[in-house]
Amino acid sequence: IAGNFRNLPMTWRQVGSGEYENISFETREYKGEYLHIITPAGALTREDRLPVYQATLDLTRSDSYLCMLDNRKGQELSLTGEDIVYFADILADHGIRRVIYAVVTNDPGYGNIIKLIKAIAETKNIAMHAMSTTKFDEAEEFFLAEIEKLAAEK
């Protein structure tokens, strides 16, 4: 994962990482915000995702949760509306009020999942900024721009 950040400013600082069944993550800090880059290595269930949510929420130091799902390898990702509600509740219970999310995938259908995620987040009073792209660079730029906006609000 570290090689993916070659174009990012030197101010990114790695603050955590972990590997679990079929999933790994790396967390980087920039301007007080924590970006969690999650990479699936196989099909993911709710149970596979849960320890990553717990570990990344433990690292998060603000009411914003920044998460990139790097699925350039095209793993099968099953995510139901019920799963999204479950994780939205976990985020809300941890005091998260804003989620910034990007998925890097070649799956054109993921746009519909993002619409569902946004609708559910709204019901939990969580502001949601999300996008889907086929290019890792575009996701990086999205997060840098969102972090700059957050820094300007402080």
mmCIF file with all atom_site columns, C-alpha atoms in Angstrom:
data_model
loop_
_atom_site.group_PDB
_atom_site.id
_atom_site.type_symbol
_atom_site.label_atom_id
_atom_site.label_alt_id
_atom_site.label_comp_id
_atom_site.label_asym_id
_atom_site.label_entity_id
_atom_site.label_seq_id
_atom_site.pdbx_PDB_ins_code
_atom_site.Cartn_x
_atom_site.Cartn_y
_atom_site.Cartn_z
_atom_site.occupancy
_atom_site.B_iso_or_equiv
_atom_site.pdbx_formal_charge
_atom_site.auth_seq_id
_atom_site.auth_comp_id
_atom_site.auth_asym_id
_atom_site.auth_atom_id
_atom_site.pdbx_PDB_model_num
ATOM 1   C CA . ILE A 1 1   ? 0.000   0.000   0.000   1.00 0.00 ? 1   ILE A CA 1
ATOM 2   C CA . ALA A 1 2   ? 2.797   2.450   0.845   1.00 0.00 ? 2   ALA A CA 1
ATOM 3   C CA . GLY A 1 3   ? 3.791   2.689   -2.814  1.00 0.00 ? 3   GLY A CA 1
ATOM 4   C CA . ASN A 1 4   ? 0.309   3.978   -3.637  1.00 0.00 ? 4   ASN A CA 1
ATOM 5   C CA . PHE A 1 5   ? 1.096   7.212   -1.814  1.00 0.00 ? 5   PHE A CA 1
ATOM 6   C CA . ARG A 1 6   ? 4.061   8.275   -3.945  1.00 0.00 ? 6   ARG A CA 1
ATOM 7   C CA . ASN A 1 7   ? 2.207   11.359  -5.254  1.00 0.00 ? 7   ASN A CA 1
ATOM 8   C CA . LEU A 1 8   ? 0.899   12.542  -1.896  1.00 0.00 ? 8   LEU A CA 1
ATOM 9   C CA . PRO A 1 9   ? 2.510   15.286  0.151   1.00 0.00 ? 9   PRO A CA 1
ATOM 10  C CA . MET A 1 10  ? 5.301   14.277  2.502   1.00 0.00 ? 10  MET A CA 1
ATOM 11  C CA . THR A 1 11  ? 3.109   15.405  5.386   1.00 0.00 ? 11  THR A CA 1
ATOM 12  C CA . TRP A 1 12  ? 1.201   12.087  5.354   1.00 0.00 ? 12  TRP A CA 1
ATOM 13  C CA . ARG A 1 13  ? 2.187   10.053  8.372   1.00 0.00 ? 13  ARG A CA 1
ATOM 14  C CA . GLN A 1 14  ? 1.406   6.351   8.778   1.00 0.00 ? 14  GLN A CA 1
ATOM 15  C CA . VAL A 1 15  ? -0.316  5.808   12.132  1.00 0.00 ? 15  VAL A CA 1
ATOM 16  C CA . GLY A 1 16  ? -1.601  2.259   11.932  1.00 0.00 ? 16  GLY A CA 1
ATOM 17  C CA . SER A 1 17  ? -2.222  -0.884  9.948   1.00 0.00 ? 17  SER A CA 1
ATOM 18  C CA . GLY A 1 18  ? -3.681  -4.318  10.376  1.00 0.00 ? 18  GLY A CA 1
ATOM 19  C CA . GLU A 1 19  ? -4.424  -7.582  8.609   1.00 0.00 ? 19  GLU A CA 1
ATOM 20  C CA . TYR A 1 20  ? -7.444  -9.772  9.161   1.00 0.00 ? 20  TYR A CA 1
ATOM 21  C CA . GLU A 1 21  ? -9.232  -12.563 7.331   1.00 0.00 ? 21  GLU A CA 1
ATOM 22  C CA . ASN A 1 22  ? -9.585  -11.417 3.688   1.00 0.00 ? 22  ASN A CA 1
ATOM 23  C CA . ILE A 1 23  ? -8.959  -7.746  4.539   1.00 0.00 ? 23  ILE A CA 1
ATOM 24  C CA . SER A 1 24  ? -6.185  -5.360  5.522   1.00 0.00 ? 24  SER A CA 1
ATOM 25  C CA . PHE A 1 25  ? -5.935  -1.665  6.253   1.00 0.00 ? 25  PHE A CA 1
ATOM 26  C CA . GLU A 1 26  ? -3.424  1.136   6.498   1.00 0.00 ? 26  GLU A CA 1
ATOM 27  C CA . THR A 1 27  ? -4.148  4.409   8.266   1.00 0.00 ? 27  THR A CA 1
ATOM 28  C CA . ARG A 1 28  ? -2.464  7.689   7.381   1.00 0.00 ? 28  ARG A CA 1
ATOM 29  C CA . GLU A 1 29  ? -2.790  11.064  9.117   1.00 0.00 ? 29  GLU A CA 1
ATOM 30  C CA . TYR A 1 30  ? -2.767  14.455  7.395   1.00 0.00 ? 30  TYR A CA 1
ATOM 31  C CA . LYS A 1 31  ? -3.717  17.754  9.039   1.00 0.00 ? 31  LYS A CA 1
ATOM 32  C CA . GLY A 1 32  ? -5.266  15.936  12.001  1.00 0.00 ? 32  GLY A CA 1
ATOM 33  C CA . GLU A 1 33  ? -7.524  13.705  9.898   1.00 0.00 ? 33  GLU A CA 1
ATOM 34  C CA . TYR A 1 34  ? -7.082  9.959   9.538   1.00 0.00 ? 34  TYR A CA 1
ATOM 35  C CA . LEU A 1 35  ? -7.539  8.218   6.200   1.00 0.00 ? 35  LEU A CA 1
ATOM 36  C CA . HIS A 1 36  ? -8.156  4.475   6.421   1.00 0.00 ? 36  HIS A CA 1
ATOM 37  C CA . ILE A 1 37  ? -7.280  2.587   3.241   1.00 0.00 ? 37  ILE A CA 1
ATOM 38  C CA . ILE A 1 38  ? -8.977  -0.791  3.272   1.00 0.00 ? 38  ILE A CA 1
ATOM 39  C CA . THR A 1 39  ? -7.979  -3.509  0.819   1.00 0.00 ? 39  THR A CA 1
ATOM 40  C CA . PRO A 1 40  ? -10.051 -6.677  0.453   1.00 0.00 ? 40  PRO A CA 1
ATOM 41  C CA . ALA A 1 41  ? -8.166  -9.888  -0.341  1.00 0.00 ? 41  ALA A CA 1
ATOM 42  C CA . GLY A 1 42  ? -11.274 -11.998 -0.860  1.00 0.00 ? 42  GLY A CA 1
ATOM 43  C CA . ALA A 1 43  ? -15.031 -12.011 -0.463  1.00 0.00 ? 43  ALA A CA 1
ATOM 44  C CA . LEU A 1 44  ? -16.061 -9.982  2.588   1.00 0.00 ? 44  LEU A CA 1
ATOM 45  C CA . THR A 1 45  ? -18.833 -10.603 5.067   1.00 0.00 ? 45  THR A CA 1
ATOM 46  C CA . ARG A 1 46  ? -20.063 -8.258  7.782   1.00 0.00 ? 46  ARG A CA 1
ATOM 47  C CA . GLU A 1 47  ? -18.010 -10.307 10.257  1.00 0.00 ? 47  GLU A CA 1
ATOM 48  C CA . ASP A 1 48  ? -14.856 -9.806  8.131   1.00 0.00 ? 48  ASP A CA 1
ATOM 49  C CA . ARG A 1 49  ? -15.367 -6.038  8.097   1.00 0.00 ? 49  ARG A CA 1
ATOM 50  C CA . LEU A 1 50  ? -16.167 -5.582  11.808  1.00 0.00 ? 50  LEU A CA 1
ATOM 51  C CA . PRO A 1 51  ? -12.604 -5.815  13.256  1.00 0.00 ? 51  PRO A CA 1
ATOM 52  C CA . VAL A 1 52  ? -11.393 -3.313  10.655  1.00 0.00 ? 52  VAL A CA 1
ATOM 53  C CA . TYR A 1 53  ? -14.128 -0.850  11.630  1.00 0.00 ? 53  TYR A CA 1
ATOM 54  C CA . GLN A 1 54  ? -13.251 -1.306  15.303  1.00 0.00 ? 54  GLN A CA 1
ATOM 55  C CA . ALA A 1 55  ? -9.498  -0.867  14.718  1.00 0.00 ? 55  ALA A CA 1
ATOM 56  C CA . THR A 1 56  ? -9.891  2.166   12.454  1.00 0.00 ? 56  THR A CA 1
ATOM 57  C CA . LEU A 1 57  ? -12.403 3.853   14.756  1.00 0.00 ? 57  LEU A CA 1
ATOM 58  C CA . ASP A 1 58  ? -9.932  3.390   17.619  1.00 0.00 ? 58  ASP A CA 1
ATOM 59  C CA . LEU A 1 59  ? -7.367  5.319   15.545  1.00 0.00 ? 59  LEU A CA 1
ATOM 60  C CA . THR A 1 60  ? -9.744  8.095   14.449  1.00 0.00 ? 60  THR A CA 1
ATOM 61  C CA . ARG A 1 61  ? -9.308  11.332  16.434  1.00 0.00 ? 61  ARG A CA 1
ATOM 62  C CA . SER A 1 62  ? -12.117 13.486  15.071  1.00 0.00 ? 62  SER A CA 1
ATOM 63  C CA . ASP A 1 63  ? -15.819 13.233  14.310  1.00 0.00 ? 63  ASP A CA 1
ATOM 64  C CA . SER A 1 64  ? -14.949 12.570  10.654  1.00 0.00 ? 64  SER A CA 1
ATOM 65  C CA . TYR A 1 65  ? -14.321 9.063   9.340   1.00 0.00 ? 65  TYR A CA 1
ATOM 66  C CA . LEU A 1 66  ? -12.307 8.959   6.112   1.00 0.00 ? 66  LEU A CA 1
ATOM 67  C CA . CYS A 1 67  ? -12.224 5.622   4.353   1.00 0.00 ? 67  CYS A CA 1
ATOM 68  C CA . MET A 1 68  ? -10.999 4.428   0.969   1.00 0.00 ? 68  MET A CA 1
ATOM 69  C CA . LEU A 1 69  ? -11.921 0.959   -0.217  1.00 0.00 ? 69  LEU A CA 1
ATOM 70  C CA . ASP A 1 70  ? -9.187  -0.067  -2.634  1.00 0.00 ? 70  ASP A CA 1
ATOM 71  C CA . ASN A 1 71  ? -10.817 -2.797  -4.697  1.00 0.00 ? 71  ASN A CA 1
ATOM 72  C CA . ARG A 1 72  ? -8.717  -2.515  -7.827  1.00 0.00 ? 72  ARG A CA 1
ATOM 73  C CA . LYS A 1 73  ? -8.279  -6.303  -7.717  1.00 0.00 ? 73  LYS A CA 1
ATOM 74  C CA . GLY A 1 74  ? -12.034 -6.709  -8.208  1.00 0.00 ? 74  GLY A CA 1
ATOM 75  C CA . GLN A 1 75  ? -12.899 -8.830  -5.177  1.00 0.00 ? 75  GLN A CA 1
ATOM 76  C CA . GLU A 1 76  ? -16.530 -9.870  -4.783  1.00 0.00 ? 76  GLU A CA 1
ATOM 77  C CA . LEU A 1 77  ? -18.024 -7.470  -2.239  1.00 0.00 ? 77  LEU A CA 1
ATOM 78  C CA . SER A 1 78  ? -21.374 -8.334  -0.727  1.00 0.00 ? 78  SER A CA 1
ATOM 79  C CA . LEU A 1 79  ? -22.961 -5.420  1.125   1.00 0.00 ? 79  LEU A CA 1
ATOM 80  C CA . THR A 1 80  ? -26.640 -5.361  1.999   1.00 0.00 ? 80  THR A CA 1
ATOM 81  C CA . GLY A 1 81  ? -28.750 -2.448  3.158   1.00 0.00 ? 81  GLY A CA 1
ATOM 82  C CA . GLU A 1 82  ? -28.902 -4.174  6.540   1.00 0.00 ? 82  GLU A CA 1
ATOM 83  C CA . ASP A 1 83  ? -25.070 -4.277  6.649   1.00 0.00 ? 83  ASP A CA 1
ATOM 84  C CA . ILE A 1 84  ? -24.891 -0.564  5.837   1.00 0.00 ? 84  ILE A CA 1
ATOM 85  C CA . VAL A 1 85  ? -27.343 0.269   8.645   1.00 0.00 ? 85  VAL A CA 1
ATOM 86  C CA . TYR A 1 86  ? -25.311 -1.907  11.037  1.00 0.00 ? 86  TYR A CA 1
ATOM 87  C CA . PHE A 1 87  ? -22.055 -0.071  10.248  1.00 0.00 ? 87  PHE A CA 1
ATOM 88  C CA . ALA A 1 88  ? -23.743 3.353   10.220  1.00 0.00 ? 88  ALA A CA 1
ATOM 89  C CA . ASP A 1 89  ? -24.941 2.634   13.764  1.00 0.00 ? 89  ASP A CA 1
ATOM 90  C CA . ILE A 1 90  ? -21.384 1.716   14.812  1.00 0.00 ? 90  ILE A CA 1
ATOM 91  C CA . LEU A 1 91  ? -20.073 4.970   13.314  1.00 0.00 ? 91  LEU A CA 1
ATOM 92  C CA . ALA A 1 92  ? -22.783 7.035   15.008  1.00 0.00 ? 92  ALA A CA 1
ATOM 93  C CA . ASP A 1 93  ? -22.148 5.284   18.341  1.00 0.00 ? 93  ASP A CA 1
ATOM 94  C CA . HIS A 1 94  ? -18.482 6.344   18.062  1.00 0.00 ? 94  HIS A CA 1
ATOM 95  C CA . GLY A 1 95  ? -19.472 9.984   17.604  1.00 0.00 ? 95  GLY A CA 1
ATOM 96  C CA . ILE A 1 96  ? -18.857 10.098  13.863  1.00 0.00 ? 96  ILE A CA 1
ATOM 97  C CA . ARG A 1 97  ? -20.822 12.938  12.283  1.00 0.00 ? 97  ARG A CA 1
ATOM 98  C CA . ARG A 1 98  ? -19.202 13.006  8.821   1.00 0.00 ? 98  ARG A CA 1
ATOM 99  C CA . VAL A 1 99  ? -18.051 10.187  6.562   1.00 0.00 ? 99  VAL A CA 1
ATOM 100 C CA . ILE A 1 100 ? -15.814 10.785  3.577   1.00 0.00 ? 100 ILE A CA 1
ATOM 101 C CA . TYR A 1 101 ? -15.686 7.635   1.487   1.00 0.00 ? 101 TYR A CA 1
ATOM 102 C CA . ALA A 1 102 ? -14.256 6.597   -1.844  1.00 0.00 ? 102 ALA A CA 1
ATOM 103 C CA . VAL A 1 103 ? -14.107 3.249   -3.530  1.00 0.00 ? 103 VAL A CA 1
ATOM 104 C CA . VAL A 1 104 ? -11.599 2.412   -6.233  1.00 0.00 ? 104 VAL A CA 1
ATOM 105 C CA . THR A 1 105 ? -13.236 -0.235  -8.382  1.00 0.00 ? 105 THR A CA 1
ATOM 106 C CA . ASN A 1 106 ? -13.953 -1.213  -11.953 1.00 0.00 ? 106 ASN A CA 1
ATOM 107 C CA . ASP A 1 107 ? -17.490 -2.215  -10.953 1.00 0.00 ? 107 ASP A CA 1
ATOM 108 C CA . PRO A 1 108 ? -19.873 0.322   -12.545 1.00 0.00 ? 108 PRO A CA 1
ATOM 109 C CA . GLY A 1 109 ? -22.675 -0.873  -10.247 1.00 0.00 ? 109 GLY A CA 1
ATOM 110 C CA . TYR A 1 110 ? -20.928 0.455   -7.142  1.00 0.00 ? 110 TYR A CA 1
ATOM 111 C CA . GLY A 1 111 ? -22.467 3.877   -7.798  1.00 0.00 ? 111 GLY A CA 1
ATOM 112 C CA . ASN A 1 112 ? -25.807 2.430   -6.701  1.00 0.00 ? 112 ASN A CA 1
ATOM 113 C CA . ILE A 1 113 ? -24.295 1.187   -3.443  1.00 0.00 ? 113 ILE A CA 1
ATOM 114 C CA . ILE A 1 114 ? -22.955 4.692   -2.796  1.00 0.00 ? 114 ILE A CA 1
ATOM 115 C CA . LYS A 1 115 ? -26.463 6.114   -3.291  1.00 0.00 ? 115 LYS A CA 1
ATOM 116 C CA . LEU A 1 116 ? -27.782 3.638   -0.717  1.00 0.00 ? 116 LEU A CA 1
ATOM 117 C CA . ILE A 1 117 ? -24.941 4.436   1.713   1.00 0.00 ? 117 ILE A CA 1
ATOM 118 C CA . LYS A 1 118 ? -25.681 8.166   1.407   1.00 0.00 ? 118 LYS A CA 1
ATOM 119 C CA . ALA A 1 119 ? -29.414 7.642   2.023   1.00 0.00 ? 119 ALA A CA 1
ATOM 120 C CA . ILE A 1 120 ? -28.785 5.515   5.121   1.00 0.00 ? 120 ILE A CA 1
ATOM 121 C CA . ALA A 1 121 ? -26.167 7.939   6.470   1.00 0.00 ? 121 ALA A CA 1
ATOM 122 C CA . GLU A 1 122 ? -28.702 10.746  6.193   1.00 0.00 ? 122 GLU A CA 1
ATOM 123 C CA . THR A 1 123 ? -31.147 8.812   8.397   1.00 0.00 ? 123 THR A CA 1
ATOM 124 C CA . LYS A 1 124 ? -28.385 8.576   11.048  1.00 0.00 ? 124 LYS A CA 1
ATOM 125 C CA . ASN A 1 125 ? -27.570 12.326  10.870  1.00 0.00 ? 125 ASN A CA 1
ATOM 126 C CA . ILE A 1 126 ? -24.180 11.559  9.361   1.00 0.00 ? 126 ILE A CA 1
ATOM 127 C CA . ALA A 1 127 ? -23.006 13.894  6.613   1.00 0.00 ? 127 ALA A CA 1
ATOM 128 C CA . MET A 1 128 ? -21.712 11.819  3.710   1.00 0.00 ? 128 MET A CA 1
ATOM 129 C CA . HIS A 1 129 ? -19.309 12.753  0.946   1.00 0.00 ? 129 HIS A CA 1
ATOM 130 C CA . ALA A 1 130 ? -18.691 9.756   -1.300  1.00 0.00 ? 130 ALA A CA 1
ATOM 131 C CA . MET A 1 131 ? -17.456 8.826   -4.733  1.00 0.00 ? 131 MET A CA 1
ATOM 132 C CA . SER A 1 132 ? -16.537 5.856   -6.862  1.00 0.00 ? 132 SER A CA 1
ATOM 133 C CA . THR A 1 133 ? -13.683 5.854   -9.346  1.00 0.00 ? 133 THR A CA 1
ATOM 134 C CA . THR A 1 134 ? -11.561 3.447   -11.340 1.00 0.00 ? 134 THR A CA 1
ATOM 135 C CA . LYS A 1 135 ? -8.397  5.447   -10.556 1.00 0.00 ? 135 LYS A CA 1
ATOM 136 C CA . PHE A 1 136 ? -6.525  5.408   -7.261  1.00 0.00 ? 136 PHE A CA 1
ATOM 137 C CA . ASP A 1 137 ? -5.070  8.874   -8.035  1.00 0.00 ? 137 ASP A CA 1
ATOM 138 C CA . GLU A 1 138 ? -8.573  10.377  -8.275  1.00 0.00 ? 138 GLU A CA 1
ATOM 139 C CA . ALA A 1 139 ? -9.493  8.931   -4.884  1.00 0.00 ? 139 ALA A CA 1
ATOM 140 C CA . GLU A 1 140 ? -6.288  10.392  -3.384  1.00 0.00 ? 140 GLU A CA 1
ATOM 141 C CA . GLU A 1 141 ? -7.107  13.824  -4.807  1.00 0.00 ? 141 GLU A CA 1
ATOM 142 C CA . PHE A 1 142 ? -10.679 13.570  -3.481  1.00 0.00 ? 142 PHE A CA 1
ATOM 143 C CA . PHE A 1 143 ? -9.406  12.948  0.064   1.00 0.00 ? 143 PHE A CA 1
ATOM 144 C CA . LEU A 1 144 ? -6.814  15.706  -0.064  1.00 0.00 ? 144 LEU A CA 1
ATOM 145 C CA . ALA A 1 145 ? -9.474  18.183  -1.204  1.00 0.00 ? 145 ALA A CA 1
ATOM 146 C CA . GLU A 1 146 ? -11.902 17.026  1.508   1.00 0.00 ? 146 GLU A CA 1
ATOM 147 C CA . ILE A 1 147 ? -9.218  17.296  4.200   1.00 0.00 ? 147 ILE A CA 1
ATOM 148 C CA . GLU A 1 148 ? -8.400  20.826  3.053   1.00 0.00 ? 148 GLU A CA 1
ATOM 149 C CA . LYS A 1 149 ? -12.110 21.698  3.403   1.00 0.00 ? 149 LYS A CA 1
ATOM 150 C CA . LEU A 1 150 ? -12.181 20.210  6.916   1.00 0.00 ? 150 LEU A CA 1
ATOM 151 C CA . ALA A 1 151 ? -9.032  22.130  7.875   1.00 0.00 ? 151 ALA A CA 1
ATOM 152 C CA . ALA A 1 152 ? -10.594 25.368  6.607   1.00 0.00 ? 152 ALA A CA 1
ATOM 153 C CA . GLU A 1 153 ? -13.664 24.762  8.820   1.00 0.00 ? 153 GLU A CA 1
ATOM 154 C CA . LYS A 1 154 ? -11.583 24.479  12.013  1.00 0.00 ? 154 LYS A CA 1
#
